[in-house]
PDB file of C-alpha atoms in Angstrom:
ATOM      1  CA  MET Y   6       0.000   0.000   0.000  1.00 42.00           C
ATOM      2  CA  PRO Y   7       1.402   3.439  -0.868  1.00 43.00           C
ATOM      3  CA  GLY Y   8       2.836   5.422   1.990  1.00 42.00           C
ATOM      4  CA  PRO Y   9       2.061   9.022   2.877  1.00 41.00           C
ATOM      5  CA  ALA Y  10       1.897  11.496   0.037  1.00 41.00           C
ATOM      6  CA  THR Y  11       5.113  13.336  -0.732  1.00 42.00           C
ATOM      7  CA  THR Y  12       5.550  16.426  -2.822  1.00 43.00           C
ATOM      8  CA  HIS Y  13       7.753  16.229  -5.914  1.00 44.00           C
ATOM      9  CA  GLU Y  14       8.757  18.908  -8.350  1.00 53.00           C
ATOM     10  CA  ALA Y  15       6.437  18.789 -11.337  1.00 58.00           C
ATOM     11  CA  ALA Y  16       7.872  17.676 -14.660  1.00 63.00           C
ATOM     12  CA  PRO Y  17       7.319  19.815 -17.772  1.00 67.00           C
ATOM     13  CA  VAL Y  18       3.777  19.395 -19.067  1.00 62.00           C
ATOM     14  CA  THR Y  19       3.552  16.869 -21.907  1.00 70.00           C
ATOM     15  CA  ASP Y  20       0.813  15.377 -24.091  1.00 88.00           C
ATOM     16  CA  LYS Y  21       0.963  12.221 -21.979  1.00 93.00           C
ATOM     17  CA  ILE Y  22      -2.455  10.777 -21.066  1.00 95.00           C
ATOM     18  CA  GLY Y  23      -3.155   9.955 -17.442  1.00 95.00           C
ATOM     19  CA  ILE Y  24      -5.536   6.995 -17.119  1.00 94.00           C
ATOM     20  CA  VAL Y  25      -7.435   6.645 -13.844  1.00 92.00           C
ATOM     21  CA  ALA Y  26      -8.162   2.931 -14.117  1.00 92.00           C
ATOM     22  CA  GLY Y  27     -10.992   1.137 -12.366  1.00 89.00           C
ATOM     23  CA  GLY Y  28     -12.339  -2.360 -13.010  1.00 88.00           C
ATOM     24  CA  GLY Y  29     -13.342  -4.042 -16.241  1.00 86.00           C
ATOM     25  CA  THR Y  30     -11.651  -4.195 -19.616  1.00 88.00           C
ATOM     26  CA  VAL Y  31     -11.994  -0.591 -20.835  1.00 90.00           C
ATOM     27  CA  PRO Y  32      -8.725   0.566 -19.212  1.00 91.00           C
ATOM     28  CA  GLY Y  33      -6.803  -2.262 -20.897  1.00 92.00           C
ATOM     29  CA  GLN Y  34      -8.355  -1.474 -24.274  1.00 91.00           C
ATOM     30  CA  LEU Y  35      -7.434   2.167 -23.845  1.00 92.00           C
ATOM     31  CA  VAL Y  36      -3.846   1.210 -23.023  1.00 93.00           C
ATOM     32  CA  ALA Y  37      -3.659  -1.019 -26.113  1.00 92.00           C
ATOM     33  CA  THR Y  38      -4.950   1.812 -28.305  1.00 92.00           C
ATOM     34  CA  LEU Y  39      -2.437   4.316 -26.941  1.00 94.00           C
ATOM     35  CA  ARG Y  40       0.383   1.784 -27.386  1.00 93.00           C
ATOM     36  CA  ASP Y  41      -0.634   1.215 -31.005  1.00 92.00           C
ATOM     37  CA  ARG Y  42      -0.491   4.980 -31.562  1.00 92.00           C
ATOM     38  CA  SER Y  43       2.832   5.277 -29.703  1.00 94.00           C
ATOM     39  CA  HIS Y  44       1.137   7.833 -27.474  1.00 94.00           C
ATOM     40  CA  PRO Y  45       2.673   8.206 -23.997  1.00 95.00           C
ATOM     41  CA  TYR Y  46       0.493   7.398 -20.993  1.00 96.00           C
ATOM     42  CA  PHE Y  47       0.649   6.791 -17.259  1.00 97.00           C
ATOM     43  CA  ILE Y  48      -1.849   4.762 -15.228  1.00 96.00           C
ATOM     44  CA  ILE Y  49      -3.219   5.493 -11.789  1.00 93.00           C
ATOM     45  CA  GLY Y  50      -4.661   2.094 -10.856  1.00 93.00           C
ATOM     46  CA  LEU Y  51      -7.327   2.109  -8.150  1.00 90.00           C
ATOM     47  CA  GLU Y  52      -6.422  -0.445  -5.498  1.00 89.00           C
ATOM     48  CA  GLY Y  53      -8.818  -3.376  -5.259  1.00 88.00           C
ATOM     49  CA  GLN Y  54     -10.626  -2.349  -8.460  1.00 87.00           C
ATOM     50  CA  VAL Y  55      -8.200  -2.293 -11.413  1.00 92.00           C
ATOM     51  CA  GLN Y  56      -7.559  -5.662 -13.059  1.00 92.00           C
ATOM     52  CA  PRO Y  57      -3.921  -6.746 -12.527  1.00 94.00           C
ATOM     53  CA  GLU Y  58      -3.497  -7.635 -16.206  1.00 94.00           C
ATOM     54  CA  THR Y  59      -4.298  -4.031 -17.132  1.00 94.00           C
ATOM     55  CA  LEU Y  60      -1.089  -2.959 -15.414  1.00 94.00           C
ATOM     56  CA  ASP Y  61       1.244  -5.618 -16.846  1.00 94.00           C
ATOM     57  CA  GLY Y  62       4.200  -3.974 -18.569  1.00 93.00           C
ATOM     58  CA  THR Y  63       2.826  -0.459 -18.102  1.00 95.00           C
ATOM     59  CA  PRO Y  64       4.077   2.676 -16.339  1.00 96.00           C
ATOM     60  CA  HIS Y  65       1.714   2.871 -13.394  1.00 96.00           C
ATOM     61  CA  LEU Y  66       1.094   3.500  -9.730  1.00 94.00           C
ATOM     62  CA  VAL Y  67      -1.554   1.695  -7.670  1.00 94.00           C
ATOM     63  CA  VAL Y  68      -3.234   3.853  -5.031  1.00 90.00           C
ATOM     64  CA  ARG Y  69      -6.198   3.506  -2.721  1.00 86.00           C
ATOM     65  CA  LEU Y  70      -9.060   5.876  -3.463  1.00 81.00           C
ATOM     66  CA  GLY Y  71      -8.267   8.119  -0.533  1.00 80.00           C
ATOM     67  CA  ALA Y  72      -4.592   8.619  -1.462  1.00 84.00           C
ATOM     68  CA  VAL Y  73      -5.280  11.631  -3.654  1.00 83.00           C
ATOM     69  CA  GLY Y  74      -2.028  13.403  -2.801  1.00 87.00           C
ATOM     70  CA  THR Y  75       0.017  10.400  -3.882  1.00 90.00           C
ATOM     71  CA  ALA Y  76      -1.873  10.205  -7.176  1.00 89.00           C
ATOM     72  CA  LEU Y  77      -1.625  13.921  -7.972  1.00 91.00           C
ATOM     73  CA  ASP Y  78       2.090  13.979  -7.131  1.00 92.00           C
ATOM     74  CA  ALA Y  79       2.694  11.051  -9.486  1.00 94.00           C
ATOM     75  CA  LEU Y  80       0.734  12.657 -12.325  1.00 94.00           C
ATOM     76  CA  ARG Y  81       2.589  15.927 -11.966  1.00 93.00           C
ATOM     77  CA  ARG Y  82       5.907  14.120 -11.742  1.00 94.00           C
ATOM     78  CA  GLU Y  83       5.041  12.418 -15.044  1.00 94.00           C
ATOM     79  CA  GLY Y  84       4.118  15.732 -16.679  1.00 94.00           C
ATOM     80  CA  VAL Y  85       0.480  14.664 -17.090  1.00 95.00           C
ATOM     81  CA  ARG Y  86      -2.286  17.223 -17.437  1.00 93.00           C
ATOM     82  CA  ARG Y  87      -4.797  15.254 -19.563  1.00 94.00           C
ATOM     83  CA  LEU Y  88      -6.849  12.723 -17.583  1.00 94.00           C
ATOM     84  CA  VAL Y  89      -9.212   9.968 -18.696  1.00 92.00           C
ATOM     85  CA  PHE Y  90     -11.379   7.981 -16.288  1.00 90.00           C
ATOM     86  CA  ALA Y  91     -11.871   4.403 -17.490  1.00 89.00           C
ATOM     87  CA  GLY Y  92     -13.456   1.346 -15.905  1.00 86.00           C
ATOM     88  CA  SER Y  93     -15.973   0.727 -13.175  1.00 83.00           C
ATOM     89  CA  VAL Y  94     -15.437   2.121  -9.687  1.00 79.00           C
ATOM     90  CA  ARG Y  95     -17.211   0.902  -6.593  1.00 74.00           C
ATOM     91  CA  ARG Y  96     -18.175   3.930  -4.560  1.00 68.00           C
ATOM     92  CA  PRO Y  97     -16.658   3.668  -1.069  1.00 65.00           C
ATOM     93  CA  SER Y  98     -18.136   4.841   2.178  1.00 63.00           C
ATOM     94  CA  LEU Y  99     -16.426   7.788   3.849  1.00 62.00           C
ATOM     95  CA  ALA Y 100     -15.055   5.372   6.462  1.00 64.00           C
ATOM     96  CA  GLU Y 101     -13.498   3.191   3.733  1.00 64.00           C
ATOM     97  CA  LEU Y 102     -12.034   6.187   1.937  1.00 67.00           C
ATOM     98  CA  ARG Y 103      -9.464   7.029   4.650  1.00 75.00           C
ATOM     99  CA  PRO Y 104      -8.621  10.354   2.952  1.00 73.00           C
ATOM    100  CA  ASP Y 105      -5.066  11.664   3.077  1.00 77.00           C
ATOM    101  CA  TRP Y 106      -4.354  15.344   3.742  1.00 80.00           C
ATOM    102  CA  THR Y 107      -4.833  16.336   0.106  1.00 78.00           C
ATOM    103  CA  ALA Y 108      -8.104  14.390  -0.151  1.00 72.00           C
ATOM    104  CA  THR Y 109      -9.316  15.973   3.091  1.00 76.00           C
ATOM    105  CA  ARG Y 110      -8.568  19.430   1.698  1.00 76.00           C
ATOM    106  CA  LEU Y 111     -10.394  18.665  -1.541  1.00 72.00           C
ATOM    107  CA  ILE Y 112     -13.368  17.149   0.290  1.00 71.00           C
ATOM    108  CA  ALA Y 113     -13.607  20.353   2.300  1.00 74.00           C
ATOM    109  CA  LYS Y 114     -13.581  22.285  -0.976  1.00 72.00           C
ATOM    110  CA  MET Y 115     -16.365  20.095  -2.422  1.00 68.00           C
ATOM    111  CA  GLY Y 116     -18.353  20.169   0.797  1.00 65.00           C
ATOM    112  CA  PRO Y 117     -19.325  17.109   2.874  1.00 59.00           C
ATOM    113  CA  LYS Y 118     -22.834  17.095   1.381  1.00 59.00           C
ATOM    114  CA  MET Y 119     -21.315  15.821  -1.863  1.00 58.00           C
ATOM    115  CA  PHE Y 120     -20.933  12.409  -0.230  1.00 57.00           C
ATOM    116  CA  LEU Y 121     -24.634  12.351   0.534  1.00 55.00           C
ATOM    117  CA  ALA Y 122     -25.538  13.219  -3.052  1.00 57.00           C
ATOM    118  CA  GLY Y 123     -25.905  10.894  -6.024  1.00 58.00           C
ATOM    119  CA  ASP Y 124     -23.062   9.730  -8.238  1.00 59.00           C
ATOM    120  CA  ASP Y 125     -23.614  12.490 -10.812  1.00 58.00           C
ATOM    121  CA  ALA Y 126     -23.232  15.290  -8.273  1.00 62.00           C
ATOM    122  CA  LEU Y 127     -20.175  13.649  -6.713  1.00 64.00           C
ATOM    123  CA  LEU Y 128     -18.426  12.980 -10.021  1.00 68.00           C
ATOM    124  CA  SER Y 129     -19.140  16.493 -11.272  1.00 70.00           C
ATOM    125  CA  ALA Y 130     -17.611  17.863  -8.076  1.00 71.00           C
ATOM    126  CA  VAL Y 131     -14.535  15.641  -8.516  1.00 75.00           C
ATOM    127  CA  VAL Y 132     -14.062  16.869 -12.095  1.00 79.00           C
ATOM    128  CA  LYS Y 133     -14.418  20.478 -10.983  1.00 79.00           C
ATOM    129  CA  VAL Y 134     -11.785  19.984  -8.290  1.00 79.00           C
ATOM    130  CA  LEU Y 135      -9.364  18.289 -10.713  1.00 83.00           C
ATOM    131  CA  GLU Y 136      -9.791  21.128 -13.197  1.00 85.00           C
ATOM    132  CA  GLY Y 137      -9.053  23.528 -10.359  1.00 84.00           C
ATOM    133  CA  GLU Y 138      -5.817  21.583  -9.801  1.00 86.00           C
ATOM    134  CA  GLY Y 139      -4.799  22.200 -13.422  1.00 90.00           C
ATOM    135  CA  PHE Y 140      -5.949  18.959 -15.093  1.00 92.00           C
ATOM    136  CA  THR Y 141      -8.175  18.499 -18.146  1.00 92.00           C
ATOM    137  CA  VAL Y 142     -10.625  15.591 -17.935  1.00 91.00           C
ATOM    138  CA  GLU Y 143     -11.498  13.966 -21.276  1.00 91.00           C
ATOM    139  CA  ARG Y 144     -13.963  11.279 -22.392  1.00 89.00           C
ATOM    140  CA  ALA Y 145     -12.541   7.814 -23.006  1.00 90.00           C
ATOM    141  CA  ASP Y 146     -14.531   7.399 -26.222  1.00 90.00           C
ATOM    142  CA  ARG Y 147     -12.677  10.367 -27.711  1.00 89.00           C
ATOM    143  CA  LEU Y 148      -9.566   8.178 -27.644  1.00 89.00           C
ATOM    144  CA  LEU Y 149     -11.019   4.677 -28.041  1.00 88.00           C
ATOM    145  CA  ASP Y 150     -12.657   4.110 -31.429  1.00 86.00           C
ATOM    146  CA  GLY Y 151     -15.877   2.106 -31.439  1.00 87.00           C
ATOM    147  CA  LEU Y 152     -16.603   2.529 -27.738  1.00 91.00           C
ATOM    148  CA  LEU Y 153     -19.573   4.881 -28.114  1.00 93.00           C
ATOM    149  CA  ALA Y 154     -22.913   3.299 -29.056  1.00 95.00           C
ATOM    150  CA  GLY Y 155     -24.537   4.423 -32.283  1.00 95.00           C
ATOM    151  CA  ALA Y 156     -28.166   4.312 -33.368  1.00 96.00           C
ATOM    152  CA  GLY Y 157     -29.692   1.098 -34.688  1.00 97.00           C
ATOM    153  CA  TYR Y 158     -29.040  -2.612 -34.294  1.00 97.00           C
ATOM    154  CA  LEU Y 159     -25.848  -4.522 -33.656  1.00 96.00           C
ATOM    155  CA  GLY Y 160     -25.982  -8.077 -34.933  1.00 95.00           C
ATOM    156  CA  ARG Y 161     -28.757  -9.932 -36.704  1.00 97.00           C
ATOM    157  CA  HIS Y 162     -31.591 -10.113 -34.155  1.00 98.00           C
ATOM    158  CA  ARG Y 163     -34.406  -7.549 -34.029  1.00 98.00           C
ATOM    159  CA  ALA Y 164     -36.936  -6.400 -31.433  1.00 97.00           C
ATOM    160  CA  ASP Y 165     -40.550  -7.409 -32.020  1.00 96.00           C
ATOM    161  CA  ALA Y 166     -43.547  -5.184 -31.267  1.00 96.00           C
ATOM    162  CA  ALA Y 167     -43.726  -6.335 -27.638  1.00 95.00           C
ATOM    163  CA  ALA Y 168     -40.040  -5.609 -27.086  1.00 97.00           C
ATOM    164  CA  GLU Y 169     -40.396  -2.164 -28.665  1.00 97.00           C
ATOM    165  CA  ALA Y 170     -43.245  -1.412 -26.261  1.00 96.00           C
ATOM    166  CA  ASP Y 171     -41.085  -2.567 -23.344  1.00 97.00           C
ATOM    167  CA  ILE Y 172     -38.235  -0.345 -24.545  1.00 97.00           C
ATOM    168  CA  ALA Y 173     -40.555   2.674 -24.625  1.00 96.00           C
ATOM    169  CA  ARG Y 174     -41.782   1.812 -21.116  1.00 97.00           C
ATOM    170  CA  GLY Y 175     -38.191   1.495 -19.877  1.00 96.00           C
ATOM    171  CA  VAL Y 176     -37.231   4.866 -21.369  1.00 95.00           C
ATOM    172  CA  ALA Y 177     -40.221   6.502 -19.658  1.00 95.00           C
ATOM    173  CA  ILE Y 178     -39.235   4.997 -16.283  1.00 95.00           C
ATOM    174  CA  LEU Y 179     -35.604   6.095 -16.562  1.00 93.00           C
ATOM    175  CA  ARG Y 180     -36.580   9.606 -17.692  1.00 91.00           C
ATOM    176  CA  ALA Y 181     -38.840   9.898 -14.650  1.00 92.00           C
ATOM    177  CA  LEU Y 182     -36.121   8.669 -12.271  1.00 89.00           C
ATOM    178  CA  GLY Y 183     -33.209  10.475 -13.908  1.00 82.00           C
ATOM    179  CA  PRO Y 184     -33.598  13.808 -12.101  1.00 80.00           C
ATOM    180  CA  LEU Y 185     -33.333  11.914  -8.802  1.00 81.00           C
ATOM    181  CA  ASP Y 186     -29.866  10.625  -9.840  1.00 74.00           C
ATOM    182  CA  VAL Y 187     -30.985   7.012  -9.402  1.00 76.00           C
ATOM    183  CA  GLY Y 188     -29.889   4.248 -11.726  1.00 73.00           C
ATOM    184  CA  GLN Y 189     -28.976   4.006 -15.389  1.00 87.00           C
ATOM    185  CA  GLY Y 190     -30.782   0.760 -16.139  1.00 94.00           C
ATOM    186  CA  VAL Y 191     -34.190  -0.862 -15.903  1.00 97.00           C
ATOM    187  CA  VAL Y 192     -35.645  -4.243 -16.914  1.00 98.00           C
ATOM    188  CA  VAL Y 193     -39.168  -4.306 -18.326  1.00 98.00           C
ATOM    189  CA  GLN Y 194     -41.227  -7.291 -19.455  1.00 97.00           C
ATOM    190  CA  GLN Y 195     -44.770  -7.120 -20.805  1.00 95.00           C
ATOM    191  CA  GLY Y 196     -44.960  -3.533 -19.609  1.00 95.00           C
ATOM    192  CA  LEU Y 197     -44.012  -4.453 -16.032  1.00 96.00           C
ATOM    193  CA  CYS Y 198     -40.906  -3.044 -14.348  1.00 97.00           C
ATOM    194  CA  LEU Y 199     -39.042  -6.072 -13.004  1.00 97.00           C
ATOM    195  CA  GLY Y 200     -36.133  -4.129 -11.551  1.00 96.00           C
ATOM    196  CA  ILE Y 201     -34.274  -0.826 -11.473  1.00 95.00           C
ATOM    197  CA  GLU Y 202     -30.495  -0.607 -11.298  1.00 91.00           C
ATOM    198  CA  ALA Y 203     -29.236   1.037  -8.141  1.00 84.00           C
ATOM    199  CA  ILE Y 204     -25.856   0.762  -6.453  1.00 80.00           C
ATOM    200  CA  GLU Y 205     -25.583  -2.985  -7.134  1.00 83.00           C
ATOM    201  CA  GLY Y 206     -24.792  -2.567 -10.836  1.00 85.00           C
ATOM    202  CA  THR Y 207     -26.174  -4.098 -14.023  1.00 91.00           C
ATOM    203  CA  ASP Y 208     -24.988  -7.681 -13.549  1.00 90.00           C
ATOM    204  CA  ALA Y 209     -26.571  -7.905 -10.093  1.00 92.00           C
ATOM    205  CA  LEU Y 210     -29.775  -6.340 -11.433  1.00 95.00           C
ATOM    206  CA  LEU Y 211     -30.000  -8.985 -14.149  1.00 96.00           C
ATOM    207  CA  ALA Y 212     -29.376 -11.793 -11.658  1.00 95.00           C
ATOM    208  CA  ARG Y 213     -32.121 -10.397  -9.436  1.00 95.00           C
ATOM    209  CA  VAL Y 214     -34.796 -10.067 -12.130  1.00 95.00           C
ATOM    210  CA  GLY Y 215     -34.348 -13.524 -13.666  1.00 92.00           C
ATOM    211  CA  PRO Y 216     -36.686 -15.261 -11.179  1.00 93.00           C
ATOM    212  CA  LEU Y 217     -39.215 -12.398 -11.535  1.00 94.00           C
ATOM    213  CA  ARG Y 218     -39.900 -12.947 -15.235  1.00 92.00           C
ATOM    214  CA  ARG Y 219     -43.505 -13.654 -16.154  1.00 91.00           C
ATOM    215  CA  ASP Y 220     -44.531 -16.598 -18.302  1.00 89.00           C
ATOM    216  CA  GLY Y 221     -44.331 -15.724 -21.951  1.00 85.00           C
ATOM    217  CA  GLY Y 222     -41.722 -14.055 -24.060  1.00 82.00           C
ATOM    218  CA  GLY Y 223     -39.584 -11.030 -23.957  1.00 87.00           C
ATOM    219  CA  GLY Y 224     -38.163  -8.670 -21.484  1.00 96.00           C
ATOM    220  CA  VAL Y 225     -35.599  -5.954 -22.189  1.00 98.00           C
ATOM    221  CA  LEU Y 226     -32.762  -4.206 -20.408  1.00 98.00           C
ATOM    222  CA  VAL Y 227     -32.745  -0.469 -21.111  1.00 98.00           C
ATOM    223  CA  LYS Y 228     -29.702   1.650 -20.185  1.00 96.00           C
ATOM    224  CA  LEU Y 229     -29.693   5.441 -20.556  1.00 94.00           C
ATOM    225  CA  ARG Y 230     -27.575   8.315 -19.303  1.00 90.00           C
ATOM    226  CA  LYS Y 231     -29.249  10.510 -16.700  1.00 84.00           C
ATOM    227  CA  PRO Y 232     -30.024  14.221 -17.091  1.00 79.00           C
ATOM    228  CA  GLY Y 233     -27.015  16.202 -15.951  1.00 70.00           C
ATOM    229  CA  GLN Y 234     -24.752  13.149 -15.971  1.00 73.00           C
ATOM    230  CA  ASN Y 235     -21.059  13.989 -16.226  1.00 71.00           C
ATOM    231  CA  GLU Y 236     -20.310  12.223 -19.490  1.00 77.00           C
ATOM    232  CA  ARG Y 237     -16.557  12.650 -19.205  1.00 78.00           C
ATOM    233  CA  VAL Y 238     -16.256  10.169 -16.346  1.00 74.00           C
ATOM    234  CA  ASP Y 239     -19.401   8.036 -16.269  1.00 76.00           C
ATOM    235  CA  LEU Y 240     -21.619   6.666 -19.027  1.00 86.00           C
ATOM    236  CA  PRO Y 241     -23.885   3.581 -19.094  1.00 88.00           C
ATOM    237  CA  THR Y 242     -21.804   0.628 -20.250  1.00 91.00           C
ATOM    238  CA  ILE Y 243     -22.497  -2.856 -21.589  1.00 93.00           C
ATOM    239  CA  GLY Y 244     -20.184  -5.659 -22.636  1.00 93.00           C
ATOM    240  CA  VAL Y 245     -20.154  -9.382 -23.239  1.00 94.00           C
ATOM    241  CA  ALA Y 246     -20.888 -10.067 -19.567  1.00 93.00           C
ATOM    242  CA  THR Y 247     -24.029  -7.920 -19.855  1.00 95.00           C
ATOM    243  CA  VAL Y 248     -25.255  -9.872 -22.879  1.00 97.00           C
ATOM    244  CA  GLU Y 249     -24.591 -13.188 -21.159  1.00 97.00           C
ATOM    245  CA  ALA Y 250     -26.338 -12.070 -17.967  1.00 96.00           C
ATOM    246  CA  ALA Y 251     -29.337 -10.824 -19.960  1.00 97.00           C
ATOM    247  CA  ALA Y 252     -29.554 -14.206 -21.706  1.00 97.00           C
ATOM    248  CA  ARG Y 253     -29.443 -16.036 -18.358  1.00 96.00           C
ATOM    249  CA  ALA Y 254     -32.271 -13.781 -17.158  1.00 96.00           C
ATOM    250  CA  GLY Y 255     -34.349 -14.855 -20.156  1.00 96.00           C
ATOM    251  CA  LEU Y 256     -34.508 -11.421 -21.769  1.00 97.00           C
ATOM    252  CA  ALA Y 257     -35.089 -10.765 -25.453  1.00 97.00           C
ATOM    253  CA  GLY Y 258     -32.615  -7.954 -25.813  1.00 98.00           C
ATOM    254  CA  ILE Y 259     -30.825  -4.797 -24.699  1.00 98.00           C
ATOM    255  CA  ALA Y 260     -31.432  -1.177 -25.644  1.00 98.00           C
ATOM    256  CA  VAL Y 261     -28.761   1.455 -24.945  1.00 97.00           C
ATOM    257  CA  ASP Y 262     -28.493   5.206 -25.308  1.00 96.00           C
ATOM    258  CA  ALA Y 263     -27.186   6.014 -28.807  1.00 96.00           C
ATOM    259  CA  GLY Y 264     -24.447   8.588 -28.400  1.00 92.00           C
ATOM    260  CA  GLY Y 265     -24.637   8.238 -24.630  1.00 91.00           C
ATOM    261  CA  ALA Y 266     -23.498   4.713 -23.752  1.00 93.00           C
ATOM    262  CA  TRP Y 267     -20.356   2.652 -24.131  1.00 93.00           C
ATOM    263  CA  ILE Y 268     -20.182  -0.780 -25.753  1.00 95.00           C
ATOM    264  CA  VAL Y 269     -17.057  -2.585 -24.602  1.00 90.00           C
ATOM    265  CA  ASP Y 270     -15.511  -4.902 -27.233  1.00 91.00           C
ATOM    266  CA  ARG Y 271     -18.188  -4.335 -29.866  1.00 94.00           C
ATOM    267  CA  ALA Y 272     -17.253  -7.337 -32.035  1.00 94.00           C
ATOM    268  CA  ALA Y 273     -17.460  -9.720 -29.091  1.00 95.00           C
ATOM    269  CA  VAL Y 274     -20.792  -8.209 -27.997  1.00 96.00           C
ATOM    270  CA  ILE Y 275     -22.219  -8.786 -31.480  1.00 97.00           C
ATOM    271  CA  GLU Y 276     -20.946 -12.373 -31.558  1.00 98.00           C
ATOM    272  CA  SER Y 277     -22.412 -13.138 -28.137  1.00 98.00           C
ATOM    273  CA  ALA Y 278     -25.768 -11.517 -28.912  1.00 98.00           C
ATOM    274  CA  ASP Y 279     -26.066 -13.372 -32.229  1.00 98.00           C
ATOM    275  CA  ARG Y 280     -25.135 -16.677 -30.612  1.00 98.00           C
ATOM    276  CA  LEU Y 281     -27.484 -16.244 -27.652  1.00 98.00           C
ATOM    277  CA  GLY Y 282     -30.408 -14.893 -29.669  1.00 98.00           C
ATOM    278  CA  LEU Y 283     -30.594 -11.374 -28.209  1.00 98.00           C
ATOM    279  CA  PHE Y 284     -30.965  -8.055 -29.990  1.00 98.00           C
ATOM    280  CA  VAL Y 285     -28.785  -5.083 -29.076  1.00 98.00           C
ATOM    281  CA  LYS Y 286     -30.113  -1.714 -30.206  1.00 98.00           C
ATOM    282  CA  GLY Y 287     -28.951   1.892 -29.892  1.00 97.00           C
ATOM    283  CA  ILE Y 288     -31.943   4.127 -29.191  1.00 96.00           C
ATOM    284  CA  SER Y 289     -32.687   7.785 -28.587  1.00 86.00           C
ATOM    285  CA  GLY Y 290     -33.123   8.607 -24.921  1.00 69.00           C
ATOM    286  CA  ASP Y 291     -36.044  10.811 -25.953  1.00 65.00           C
ATOM    287  CA  ALA Y 292     -37.914   7.928 -27.591  1.00 51.00           C
ATOM    288  CA  ALA Y 293     -40.536   7.395 -24.895  1.00 42.00           C
TER     289      ALA Y 293
END
């Protein structure tokens, strides 16, 4: 575990990308893309969340979430000013965070109420603080081709009339809940809301709704960005694991926010959806 934060003289600012890496495969894909482009990068791996294989053979530092001073010192020492957040991050409690002196100072700047707010408010506050520290926060899909969902279908399967009605119902539910900063996903079957994604995440939502399915066909997972969501650090995301979990839950397909959701490893998602008989569709978040 990293020791106390120390202050180092900042290196000259470069075009090097700083990757704040959480869980999942997006950080590794981003690293591979930057390597292919011979673009310099440095990884801040979040302890207990980043996949070890993401860090293999890379310039990196692993820090706990509360060791903000250590992370900022390392980024400045590397001459990094451009930051990209990539991968899933489990939100810690304040007790788990164990903030260092720098984190404590920044929390005071954000205000303690930020930790009682939803993810959107907290992430927006984090971005604002980082910008105040001289960093620019960029969207991962600006660097990683094919990550952002487009409109229309991926793969060969299509939604029937019942699934389209369930998609519209799911969009209406998420639009109603969005201002409350609750959830990015919902599962609807035959017009009934089987489950809403909260802090447990999409995979746990899909495991939970499987036994709740009604007799008969269908059921869809709908994932949309929320109003006011900070799109530079957090967008709805699906991948192969999402498709497989939706199939286990007996769903007919997945609808995601076109232009506002990430599809991790698009080719593999298409292959899995085609093999398992699910549709994957990019939709407008206004299509309720």
